[in-house]
Amino acid sequence: MDTLFYLPDPELCACSEVQLQGQEAKHAARVLRKKVGDIIHLANGMGCKATGEISAISKQSVSITITEKEAKARPVIQKVLGFGVIKKRDRFEFAIEKAVELGATTICLFDAERSERTRINKDRIDAIVQSAFKQSGRWWMPEIVTKNSLSDVLLDFADHEVIMAHEKKEVSANDFNISKSALLLVGPEGGFSQNEVETVENAGGRIVSLGEHRLRAETAVMALLSQFLFTR
Amino acid sequence: MDTLFYLPDPELCACSEVQLQGQEAKHAARVLRKKVGDIIHLANGMGCKATGEISAISKQSVSITITEKEAKARPVIQKVLGFGVIKKRDRFEFAIEKAVELGATTICLFDAERSERTRINKDRIDAIVQSAFKQSGRWWMPEIVTKNSLSDVLLDFADHEVIMAHEKKEVSANDFNISKSALLLVGPEGGFSQNEVETVENAGGRIVSLGEHRLRAETAVMALLSQFLFTR
């Protein structure tokens, strides 16, 4: 598996010479001990991937001459994960890593009524997303958005199809087809409140079950996103 | 969410009086400070769940008078996860926990050609499975099986439909319908070897893709099992 370096330059696919700096440069030069002449793969998280040859290495940066590049348009159907913040940090961070791998295009973290934790370490989340982005070979880096309540989330994605996973929904084989961008809602440890369920129902959202077993919040994130693996 | 206690007595649904012992008794009496007269929920992992009232508590055991019980037959369609052992313990154990939540009926761990770790701590795995079993409210405890190679796994589940997740398979919306018990194969960190893919193909197995992104091994476990959430 080729290591992918993250270079958030919107013009990457228009450049012939670029420079890695900061952590990514350090990782290339000191950790992986890349040398002048070595081949490097880059992604800007905005639809462009490039391959280049290292032309120079200094203490602060790695210069690369681009030899190949390819761009992909942003997916027409966006899959927005709306996830009620959960308390257990390892499970919370695991869910975010997996959401990136499983194709969420935006991750919207919000205080659900039963969320017990409200402070989010944005830097840590960004690092997890960046790492999973590189690992999964995606073209577009998911955006992270934070909101204060489910109502705020619904407002922000008002033009999206809304699908809410809810434990109390009777189990049946659900229809997970979407024809436009969708907001996929998963609640915190205690699930969504009745009030939140009604809010989604009143907004015309679909309430779905994720099968007959009780899933932890982070498992529900993965199970729900997995229903849309082939939706592009 | 009610705490479920695990009492692996095959006759649970035929008993009127049972006793919790060991860790489960300690957990009930000392951690949750249950008292005589309190209601307790039990599962034997063999299709029976029961509710009862604590009739006595001693240092070693908790006696329960059964008041309600319900039994469910073993699912006709078994979902056997065949998972090539992976090196990173936290990710390996996470995959096992999630496989229980997502409905695997058997978890078969095997040394794939690219598996880097071969020793498995059976006690730890059993504890994870038991905990996830109780948490997810399942009726049947998944069985853990270990094998030395993919060929041994295929031999053991020769009458199952075989579905292998493989990164190199071209992405298309796959057909994940199964009409009988299935063996669902996920490889270790480096994926399956060409040899292993051919072995499955020659055995009449189906090679499937899990979408366009590169998934970590534990993510592939969850994504694959999630395709069968509604298969019963």
Short mmCIF file of C-alpha atoms in Angstrom, two decimals:
data_model
loop_
_atom_site.label_atom_id
_atom_site.label_comp_id
_atom_site.label_asym_id
_atom_site.label_seq_id
_atom_site.Cartn_x
_atom_site.Cartn_y
_atom_site.Cartn_z
CA MET A 1 0.00 0.00 0.00
CA ASP A 2 1.51 3.30 -1.06
CA THR A 3 1.74 6.04 1.53
CA LEU A 4 -0.30 9.04 0.54
CA PHE A 5 0.82 12.51 1.60
CA TYR A 6 -1.70 15.22 2.30
CA LEU A 7 -1.07 18.57 0.64
CA PRO A 8 -4.17 20.77 0.94
CA ASP A 9 -3.38 22.92 -2.07
CA PRO A 10 -6.51 23.52 -4.20
CA GLU A 11 -4.24 24.05 -7.20
CA LEU A 12 -2.35 20.76 -6.83
CA CYS A 13 -3.60 19.45 -10.17
CA ALA A 14 -2.42 22.64 -11.87
CA CYS A 15 1.10 22.63 -10.38
CA SER A 16 4.29 21.18 -11.80
CA GLU A 17 6.34 21.74 -8.64
CA VAL A 18 5.03 21.54 -5.05
CA GLN A 19 6.41 21.51 -1.53
CA LEU A 20 5.47 19.42 1.47
CA GLN A 21 5.98 21.24 4.75
CA GLY A 22 5.44 20.72 8.46
CA GLN A 23 4.43 17.25 9.69
CA GLU A 24 4.06 15.76 6.23
CA ALA A 25 7.57 16.87 5.21
CA LYS A 26 8.96 15.51 8.47
CA HIS A 27 7.16 12.23 7.96
CA ALA A 28 8.52 11.86 4.43
CA ALA A 29 12.10 12.88 5.16
CA ARG A 30 12.74 11.69 8.72
CA VAL A 31 10.34 8.82 9.34
CA LEU A 32 10.19 7.22 5.91
CA ARG A 33 13.69 8.51 5.00
CA LYS A 34 12.70 9.47 1.48
CA LYS A 35 15.56 10.61 -0.76
CA VAL A 36 15.90 12.88 -3.79
CA GLY A 37 14.63 10.88 -6.78
CA ASP A 38 12.07 8.89 -4.75
CA ILE A 39 8.48 8.77 -5.95
CA ILE A 40 5.77 10.27 -3.74
CA HIS A 41 1.98 10.18 -3.92
CA LEU A 42 -0.02 13.24 -2.94
CA ALA A 43 -3.67 14.08 -2.37
CA ASN A 44 -5.15 17.50 -1.69
CA GLY A 45 -8.44 16.27 -0.24
CA MET A 46 -10.22 18.32 -2.89
CA GLY A 47 -10.44 15.77 -5.67
CA CYS A 48 -6.86 15.81 -6.92
CA LYS A 49 -4.22 13.12 -6.53
CA ALA A 50 -0.73 13.53 -7.94
CA THR A 51 2.46 11.54 -8.22
CA GLY A 52 5.85 13.19 -8.28
CA GLU A 53 9.57 12.79 -7.82
CA ILE A 54 11.43 14.36 -4.93
CA SER A 55 13.68 17.10 -6.34
CA ALA A 56 15.07 18.51 -3.09
CA ILE A 57 14.92 17.93 0.67
CA SER A 58 15.66 20.62 3.24
CA LYS A 59 15.15 20.72 6.99
CA GLN A 60 11.71 22.24 6.60
CA SER A 61 10.37 20.98 3.33
CA VAL A 62 10.35 18.38 0.60
CA SER A 63 10.17 19.64 -2.99
CA ILE A 64 8.40 17.47 -5.52
CA THR A 65 8.23 17.63 -9.31
CA ILE A 66 4.80 16.45 -10.36
CA THR A 67 4.81 13.77 -13.05
CA GLU A 68 1.21 12.57 -13.05
CA LYS A 69 -2.08 13.90 -11.82
CA GLU A 70 -5.74 13.00 -11.83
CA ALA A 71 -8.81 14.85 -10.64
CA LYS A 72 -12.26 13.63 -9.62
CA ALA A 73 -15.33 15.78 -9.22
CA ARG A 74 -17.03 15.94 -5.84
CA PRO A 75 -19.64 13.15 -5.56
CA VAL A 76 -23.06 14.35 -6.67
CA ILE A 77 -24.77 12.45 -3.86
CA GLN A 78 -23.34 13.64 -0.56
CA LYS A 79 -23.58 11.34 2.45
CA VAL A 80 -23.70 13.50 5.55
CA LEU A 81 -23.31 11.63 8.82
CA GLY A 82 -25.09 13.44 11.65
CA PHE A 83 -23.77 11.87 14.85
CA GLY A 84 -24.88 12.70 18.38
CA VAL A 85 -21.70 13.14 20.42
CA ILE A 86 -20.87 10.19 22.69
CA LYS A 87 -18.92 10.19 25.92
CA LYS A 88 -16.45 7.35 25.46
CA ARG A 89 -13.59 8.88 23.58
CA ASP A 90 -12.10 5.75 22.04
CA ARG A 91 -15.48 4.72 20.64
CA PHE A 92 -16.23 8.24 19.47
CA GLU A 93 -12.94 8.51 17.63
CA PHE A 94 -13.28 5.02 16.19
CA ALA A 95 -16.68 6.00 14.77
CA ILE A 96 -15.16 9.03 13.09
CA GLU A 97 -12.29 7.05 11.60
CA LYS A 98 -14.74 4.46 10.27
CA ALA A 99 -17.12 7.11 8.92
CA VAL A 100 -14.26 8.40 6.76
CA GLU A 101 -13.40 4.92 5.50
CA LEU A 102 -17.06 4.12 4.82
CA GLY A 103 -17.57 7.17 2.68
CA ALA A 104 -19.22 9.93 4.73
CA THR A 105 -18.69 13.14 2.77
CA THR A 106 -19.44 15.38 5.77
CA ILE A 107 -19.37 14.47 9.43
CA CYS A 108 -21.67 16.64 11.47
CA LEU A 109 -21.22 16.21 15.22
CA PHE A 110 -23.98 17.55 17.39
CA ASP A 111 -25.22 17.62 20.96
CA ALA A 112 -28.14 15.25 20.99
CA GLU A 113 -30.52 15.49 23.93
CA ARG A 114 -28.91 12.42 25.48
CA SER A 115 -25.31 13.34 24.65
CA GLU A 116 -23.27 13.41 27.83
CA ARG A 117 -20.20 15.12 26.48
CA THR A 118 -20.19 18.40 24.72
CA ARG A 119 -16.54 19.39 24.36
CA ILE A 120 -14.93 18.16 21.18
CA ASN A 121 -11.20 18.36 20.57
CA LYS A 122 -11.29 19.67 17.00
CA ASP A 123 -7.54 19.17 16.45
CA ARG A 124 -7.72 15.51 17.41
CA ILE A 125 -10.75 14.96 15.20
CA ASP A 126 -9.01 16.66 12.28
CA ALA A 127 -5.95 14.45 12.75
CA ILE A 128 -8.10 11.29 12.78
CA VAL A 129 -9.99 12.37 9.67
CA GLN A 130 -6.77 13.22 7.85
CA SER A 131 -5.17 9.92 8.75
CA ALA A 132 -8.24 7.89 7.70
CA PHE A 133 -8.52 9.96 4.52
CA LYS A 134 -4.97 9.05 3.53
CA GLN A 135 -5.37 5.43 4.54
CA SER A 136 -8.61 4.90 2.63
CA GLY A 137 -7.39 6.49 -0.58
CA ARG A 138 -10.37 8.81 -0.86
CA TRP A 139 -10.39 11.77 -3.23
CA TRP A 140 -12.30 14.26 -1.12
CA MET A 141 -11.59 14.90 2.55
CA PRO A 142 -14.77 14.82 4.61
CA GLU A 143 -15.68 18.10 6.20
CA ILE A 144 -16.24 18.27 9.97
CA VAL A 145 -19.11 20.41 11.19
CA THR A 146 -20.33 20.85 14.77
CA LYS A 147 -23.84 21.85 15.80
CA ASN A 148 -25.61 22.49 19.09
CA SER A 149 -28.72 20.43 18.46
CA LEU A 150 -30.48 18.12 16.05
CA SER A 151 -32.72 21.01 14.99
CA ASP A 152 -29.65 23.00 13.93
CA VAL A 153 -28.41 20.00 11.94
CA LEU A 154 -31.76 19.66 10.16
CA LEU A 155 -31.74 23.36 9.31
CA ASP A 156 -28.25 23.14 7.87
CA PHE A 157 -29.08 20.19 5.65
CA ALA A 158 -32.70 21.12 4.91
CA ASP A 159 -32.42 20.11 1.25
CA HIS A 160 -31.16 16.61 2.11
CA GLU A 161 -33.11 13.41 2.38
CA VAL A 162 -33.17 12.60 6.11
CA ILE A 163 -32.68 9.05 7.40
CA MET A 164 -32.60 8.44 11.14
CA ALA A 165 -31.48 5.15 12.69
CA HIS A 166 -33.65 4.43 15.70
CA GLU A 167 -33.57 1.41 17.95
CA LYS A 168 -37.25 1.54 18.78
CA LYS A 169 -38.31 1.32 15.16
CA GLU A 170 -39.78 -2.07 14.36
CA VAL A 171 -37.33 -4.24 12.46
CA SER A 172 -38.01 -4.78 8.78
CA ALA A 173 -35.83 -4.86 5.72
CA ASN A 174 -35.49 -1.15 5.17
CA ASP A 175 -35.35 0.73 1.94
CA PHE A 176 -31.96 2.40 1.94
CA ASN A 177 -32.17 3.82 -1.56
CA ILE A 178 -31.43 7.51 -1.87
CA SER A 179 -31.72 9.58 -5.00
CA LYS A 180 -30.10 12.77 -3.72
CA SER A 181 -27.77 13.86 -0.93
CA ALA A 182 -28.76 12.43 2.41
CA LEU A 183 -28.38 13.27 6.07
CA LEU A 184 -27.82 10.01 7.99
CA LEU A 185 -28.59 10.41 11.67
CA VAL A 186 -27.21 8.26 14.49
CA GLY A 187 -27.86 9.04 18.14
CA PRO A 188 -25.60 8.92 21.21
CA GLU A 189 -25.32 6.07 23.75
CA GLY A 190 -28.89 6.35 24.98
CA GLY A 191 -30.36 6.78 21.51
CA PHE A 192 -32.55 9.60 20.28
CA SER A 193 -35.23 11.07 22.52
CA GLN A 194 -38.89 10.81 21.53
CA ASN A 195 -38.78 14.53 20.90
CA GLU A 196 -35.92 14.15 18.45
CA VAL A 197 -37.66 11.31 16.64
CA GLU A 198 -40.78 13.44 16.25
CA THR A 199 -38.73 16.39 15.02
CA VAL A 200 -37.35 14.21 12.23
CA GLU A 201 -40.75 12.72 11.44
CA ASN A 202 -42.27 16.18 11.22
CA ALA A 203 -39.48 17.23 8.88
CA GLY A 204 -40.46 14.35 6.57
CA GLY A 205 -37.49 12.16 7.51
CA ARG A 206 -37.40 8.39 7.31
CA ILE A 207 -36.97 6.43 10.55
CA VAL A 208 -35.12 3.16 9.96
CA SER A 209 -34.09 0.16 11.99
CA LEU A 210 -30.63 -1.37 11.83
CA GLY A 211 -31.73 -4.91 12.55
CA GLU A 212 -32.84 -6.87 15.54
CA HIS A 213 -29.80 -6.43 17.81
CA ARG A 214 -29.02 -3.52 20.07
CA LEU A 215 -26.10 -1.69 18.50
CA ARG A 216 -23.69 0.62 20.28
CA ALA A 217 -23.68 4.14 18.89
CA GLU A 218 -20.40 3.71 17.00
CA THR A 219 -21.62 0.41 15.57
CA ALA A 220 -24.79 2.07 14.33
CA VAL A 221 -22.63 4.66 12.52
CA MET A 222 -20.81 1.90 10.66
CA ALA A 223 -23.91 -0.19 9.98
CA LEU A 224 -25.85 2.77 8.61
CA LEU A 225 -23.04 4.06 6.38
CA SER A 226 -22.44 0.49 5.15
CA GLN A 227 -25.95 0.49 3.67
CA PHE A 228 -24.76 3.15 1.22
CA LEU A 229 -21.39 1.71 0.21
CA PHE A 230 -22.39 1.56 -3.43
CA THR A 231 -24.29 4.86 -3.59
CA ARG A 232 -22.29 7.32 -5.63
CA MET B 1 -31.08 -0.49 29.08
CA ASP B 2 -31.45 -3.49 31.36
CA THR B 3 -28.33 -5.34 32.38
CA LEU B 4 -28.36 -8.89 31.12
CA PHE B 5 -26.65 -11.61 33.12
CA TYR B 6 -25.08 -14.57 31.41
CA LEU B 7 -25.96 -17.98 32.79
CA PRO B 8 -24.84 -20.71 30.37
CA ASP B 9 -27.33 -23.29 31.57
CA PRO B 10 -28.93 -25.15 28.62
CA GLU B 11 -31.93 -25.85 30.86
CA LEU B 12 -32.55 -22.22 31.84
CA CYS B 13 -35.97 -22.14 30.17
CA ALA B 14 -36.97 -25.29 32.06
CA CYS B 15 -35.90 -24.06 35.52
CA SER B 16 -37.91 -22.31 38.18
CA GLU B 17 -34.94 -21.53 40.43
CA VAL B 18 -31.39 -20.77 39.24
CA GLN B 19 -28.14 -19.51 40.72
CA LEU B 20 -25.62 -17.02 39.39
CA GLN B 21 -22.08 -17.80 40.47
CA GLY B 22 -18.57 -16.48 39.97
CA GLN B 23 -18.07 -13.18 38.13
CA GLU B 24 -21.74 -12.73 37.26
CA ALA B 25 -22.81 -13.20 40.90
CA LYS B 26 -20.11 -10.77 42.03
CA HIS B 27 -21.20 -8.25 39.44
CA ALA B 28 -24.84 -8.47 40.53
CA ALA B 29 -24.25 -8.40 44.27
CA ARG B 30 -21.16 -6.25 44.74
CA VAL B 31 -20.97 -3.97 41.71
CA LEU B 32 -24.66 -3.36 41.02
CA ARG B 33 -25.58 -3.95 44.70
CA LYS B 34 -28.67 -5.96 43.84
CA LYS B 35 -30.84 -6.93 46.81
CA VAL B 36 -33.29 -9.74 47.58
CA GLY B 37 -36.50 -8.93 45.75
CA ASP B 38 -34.78 -7.15 42.84
CA ILE B 39 -35.60 -8.20 39.30
CA ILE B 40 -32.85 -9.69 37.16
CA HIS B 41 -32.65 -10.54 33.45
CA LEU B 42 -30.79 -13.64 32.32
CA ALA B 43 -29.68 -15.15 29.04
CA ASN B 44 -28.07 -18.52 28.50
CA GLY B 45 -26.64 -17.80 25.06
CA MET B 46 -28.52 -20.79 23.76
CA GLY B 47 -31.79 -19.17 22.80
CA CYS B 48 -33.34 -18.68 26.23
CA LYS B 49 -33.87 -15.43 28.11
CA ALA B 50 -35.48 -15.33 31.52
CA THR B 51 -36.54 -12.79 34.10
CA GLY B 52 -36.56 -13.53 37.79
CA GLU B 53 -36.57 -12.18 41.30
CA ILE B 54 -33.60 -12.49 43.61
CA SER B 55 -34.54 -14.86 46.41
CA ALA B 56 -31.21 -15.04 48.26
CA ILE B 57 -27.70 -13.58 48.10
CA SER B 58 -24.67 -15.27 49.60
CA LYS B 59 -20.95 -14.56 49.27
CA GLN B 60 -20.64 -16.91 46.33
CA SER B 61 -23.97 -16.88 44.57
CA VAL B 62 -27.19 -15.12 43.80
CA SER B 63 -30.36 -17.24 43.80
CA ILE B 64 -33.13 -16.27 41.44
CA THR B 65 -36.73 -17.40 41.18
CA ILE B 66 -37.70 -17.38 37.52
CA THR B 67 -40.92 -15.53 36.75
CA GLU B 68 -40.85 -15.24 32.96
CA LYS B 69 -39.01 -16.98 30.17
CA GLU B 70 -38.87 -17.01 26.40
CA ALA B 71 -36.97 -19.16 23.95
CA LYS B 72 -35.94 -18.57 20.36
CA ALA B 73 -34.74 -21.22 17.94
CA ARG B 74 -31.27 -20.91 16.46
CA PRO B 75 -31.39 -18.82 13.24
CA VAL B 76 -31.86 -21.05 10.19
CA ILE B 77 -29.43 -18.96 8.16
CA GLN B 78 -26.09 -18.91 9.95
CA LYS B 79 -23.69 -16.06 9.24
CA VAL B 80 -20.18 -17.32 9.77
CA LEU B 81 -17.50 -14.65 9.80
CA GLY B 82 -14.16 -16.05 8.62
CA PHE B 83 -11.57 -13.46 9.62
CA GLY B 84 -7.84 -13.61 8.87
CA VAL B 85 -6.07 -12.77 12.12
CA ILE B 86 -4.65 -9.24 12.26
CA LYS B 87 -1.71 -7.96 14.25
CA LYS B 88 -3.06 -4.83 15.90
CA ARG B 89 -4.79 -6.07 18.99
CA ASP B 90 -7.15 -3.16 19.60
CA ARG B 91 -8.44 -3.34 16.02
CA PHE B 92 -8.66 -7.13 16.15
CA GLU B 93 -10.70 -7.07 19.35
CA PHE B 94 -12.87 -4.24 18.08
CA ALA B 95 -13.70 -6.31 15.00
CA ILE B 96 -14.76 -9.22 17.17
CA GLU B 97 -16.95 -7.06 19.39
CA LYS B 98 -18.59 -5.54 16.32
CA ALA B 99 -19.06 -8.92 14.65
CA VAL B 100 -21.12 -10.01 17.66
CA GLU B 101 -23.24 -6.86 17.56
CA LEU B 102 -23.72 -7.14 13.80
CA GLY B 103 -25.03 -10.67 14.00
CA ALA B 104 -22.24 -13.12 13.17
CA THR B 105 -23.43 -16.51 14.44
CA THR B 106 -19.93 -18.02 14.37
CA ILE B 107 -16.60 -16.23 14.35
CA CYS B 108 -13.92 -18.31 12.72
CA LEU B 109 -10.43 -16.86 13.19
CA PHE B 110 -7.74 -18.22 10.93
CA ASP B 111 -4.17 -17.67 9.86
CA ALA B 112 -4.42 -16.13 6.43
CA GLU B 113 -1.29 -16.19 4.31
CA ARG B 114 -0.65 -12.54 5.15
CA SER B 115 -1.60 -12.76 8.83
CA GLU B 116 1.31 -11.54 10.94
CA ARG B 117 0.09 -12.77 14.28
CA THR B 118 -0.83 -16.31 15.08
CA ARG B 119 -1.32 -16.46 18.83
CA ILE B 120 -4.81 -15.71 19.98
CA ASN B 121 -5.72 -15.17 23.61
CA LYS B 122 -8.86 -17.31 23.74
CA ASP B 123 -9.86 -16.09 27.21
CA ARG B 124 -9.78 -12.46 26.14
CA ILE B 125 -11.75 -13.21 22.99
CA ASP B 126 -14.35 -15.14 25.00
CA ALA B 127 -14.71 -12.22 27.42
CA ILE B 128 -15.21 -9.76 24.55
CA VAL B 129 -17.79 -12.00 22.90
CA GLN B 130 -19.66 -12.49 26.16
CA SER B 131 -19.73 -8.78 26.90
CA ALA B 132 -20.92 -7.88 23.39
CA PHE B 133 -23.48 -10.68 23.54
CA LYS B 134 -24.99 -9.24 26.70
CA GLN B 135 -24.83 -5.68 25.43
CA SER B 136 -26.47 -6.43 22.10
CA GLY B 137 -29.33 -8.44 23.58
CA ARG B 138 -28.76 -11.40 21.27
CA TRP B 139 -30.37 -14.79 21.91
CA TRP B 140 -27.57 -17.04 20.76
CA MET B 141 -23.93 -16.54 21.75
CA PRO B 142 -21.65 -16.70 18.71
CA GLU B 143 -19.24 -19.58 18.72
CA ILE B 144 -15.50 -18.92 18.35
CA VAL B 145 -13.54 -21.29 16.14
CA THR B 146 -9.86 -21.11 15.20
CA LYS B 147 -8.29 -22.61 12.10
CA ASN B 148 -4.80 -22.81 10.66
CA SER B 149 -5.58 -21.77 7.11
CA LEU B 150 -8.28 -20.63 4.75
CA SER B 151 -8.43 -24.13 3.27
CA ASP B 152 -9.28 -25.54 6.69
CA VAL B 153 -12.03 -22.94 7.07
CA LEU B 154 -13.50 -23.86 3.69
CA LEU B 155 -13.45 -27.54 4.61
CA ASP B 156 -15.23 -26.87 7.87
CA PHE B 157 -18.00 -24.85 6.24
CA ALA B 158 -18.15 -26.77 2.97
CA ASP B 159 -21.95 -26.69 2.86
CA HIS B 160 -22.06 -22.88 3.22
CA GLU B 161 -22.36 -20.26 0.54
CA VAL B 162 -18.94 -18.57 0.40
CA ILE B 163 -18.58 -14.79 0.02
CA MET B 164 -15.10 -13.26 0.07
CA ALA B 165 -14.48 -9.52 0.39
CA HIS B 166 -11.54 -8.60 -1.78
CA GLU B 167 -10.07 -5.18 -2.40
CA LYS B 168 -8.92 -5.96 -5.89
CA LYS B 169 -12.36 -6.93 -7.11
CA GLU B 170 -13.81 -4.29 -9.41
CA VAL B 171 -16.38 -2.15 -7.65
CA SER B 172 -19.99 -2.74 -8.57
CA ALA B 173 -23.20 -2.91 -6.60
CA ASN B 174 -22.88 -6.45 -5.34
CA ASP B 175 -25.56 -8.99 -4.83
CA PHE B 176 -25.50 -9.75 -1.14
CA ASN B 177 -28.52 -12.03 -1.10
CA ILE B 178 -28.03 -15.39 0.53
CA SER B 179 -30.54 -18.18 0.67
CA LYS B 180 -28.71 -20.48 3.07
CA SER B 181 -25.98 -20.25 5.70
CA ALA B 182 -22.98 -18.30 4.49
CA LEU B 183 -19.28 -18.07 5.20
CA LEU B 184 -18.25 -14.41 4.98
CA LEU B 185 -14.52 -14.03 4.47
CA VAL B 186 -12.42 -10.99 5.36
CA GLY B 187 -8.64 -10.95 5.05
CA PRO B 188 -5.93 -9.54 7.32
CA GLU B 189 -4.17 -6.16 6.96
CA GLY B 190 -2.57 -6.95 3.62
CA GLY B 191 -5.68 -8.59 2.19
CA PHE B 192 -6.00 -12.06 0.75
CA SER B 193 -3.24 -13.51 -1.42
CA GLN B 194 -3.89 -14.36 -5.05
CA ASN B 195 -3.64 -17.99 -4.03
CA GLU B 196 -6.38 -17.59 -1.43
CA VAL B 197 -8.63 -15.77 -3.91
CA GLU B 198 -8.20 -18.61 -6.40
CA THR B 199 -8.90 -21.19 -3.72
CA VAL B 200 -12.24 -19.53 -3.03
CA GLU B 201 -13.03 -19.13 -6.71
CA ASN B 202 -12.28 -22.79 -7.33
CA ALA B 203 -14.57 -23.71 -4.44
CA GLY B 204 -17.39 -21.82 -6.18
CA GLY B 205 -17.29 -18.83 -3.84
CA ARG B 206 -18.36 -15.31 -4.71
CA ILE B 207 -15.73 -12.54 -4.65
CA VAL B 208 -17.25 -9.20 -3.73
CA SER B 209 -16.09 -5.63 -3.44
CA LEU B 210 -16.94 -3.42 -0.47
CA GLY B 211 -16.97 -0.18 -2.40
CA GLU B 212 -14.44 2.16 -3.86
CA HIS B 213 -12.44 3.03 -0.75
CA ARG B 214 -9.64 1.05 0.83
CA LEU B 215 -11.00 -0.38 4.07
CA ARG B 216 -8.97 -1.52 7.03
CA ALA B 217 -9.47 -5.18 7.89
CA GLU B 218 -11.72 -4.47 10.88
CA THR B 219 -13.78 -2.02 8.83
CA ALA B 220 -14.27 -4.65 6.14
CA VAL B 221 -15.62 -7.02 8.82
CA MET B 222 -18.25 -4.47 9.82
CA ALA B 223 -19.10 -3.40 6.27
CA LEU B 224 -19.53 -6.99 5.10
CA LEU B 225 -21.66 -8.09 8.06
CA SER B 226 -23.75 -4.93 7.69
CA GLN B 227 -24.84 -6.12 4.24
CA PHE B 228 -26.71 -8.96 5.98
CA LEU B 229 -28.34 -7.05 8.85
CA PHE B 230 -31.80 -8.09 7.70
CA THR B 231 -30.99 -11.66 6.72
CA ARG B 232 -32.56 -14.01 9.20
#
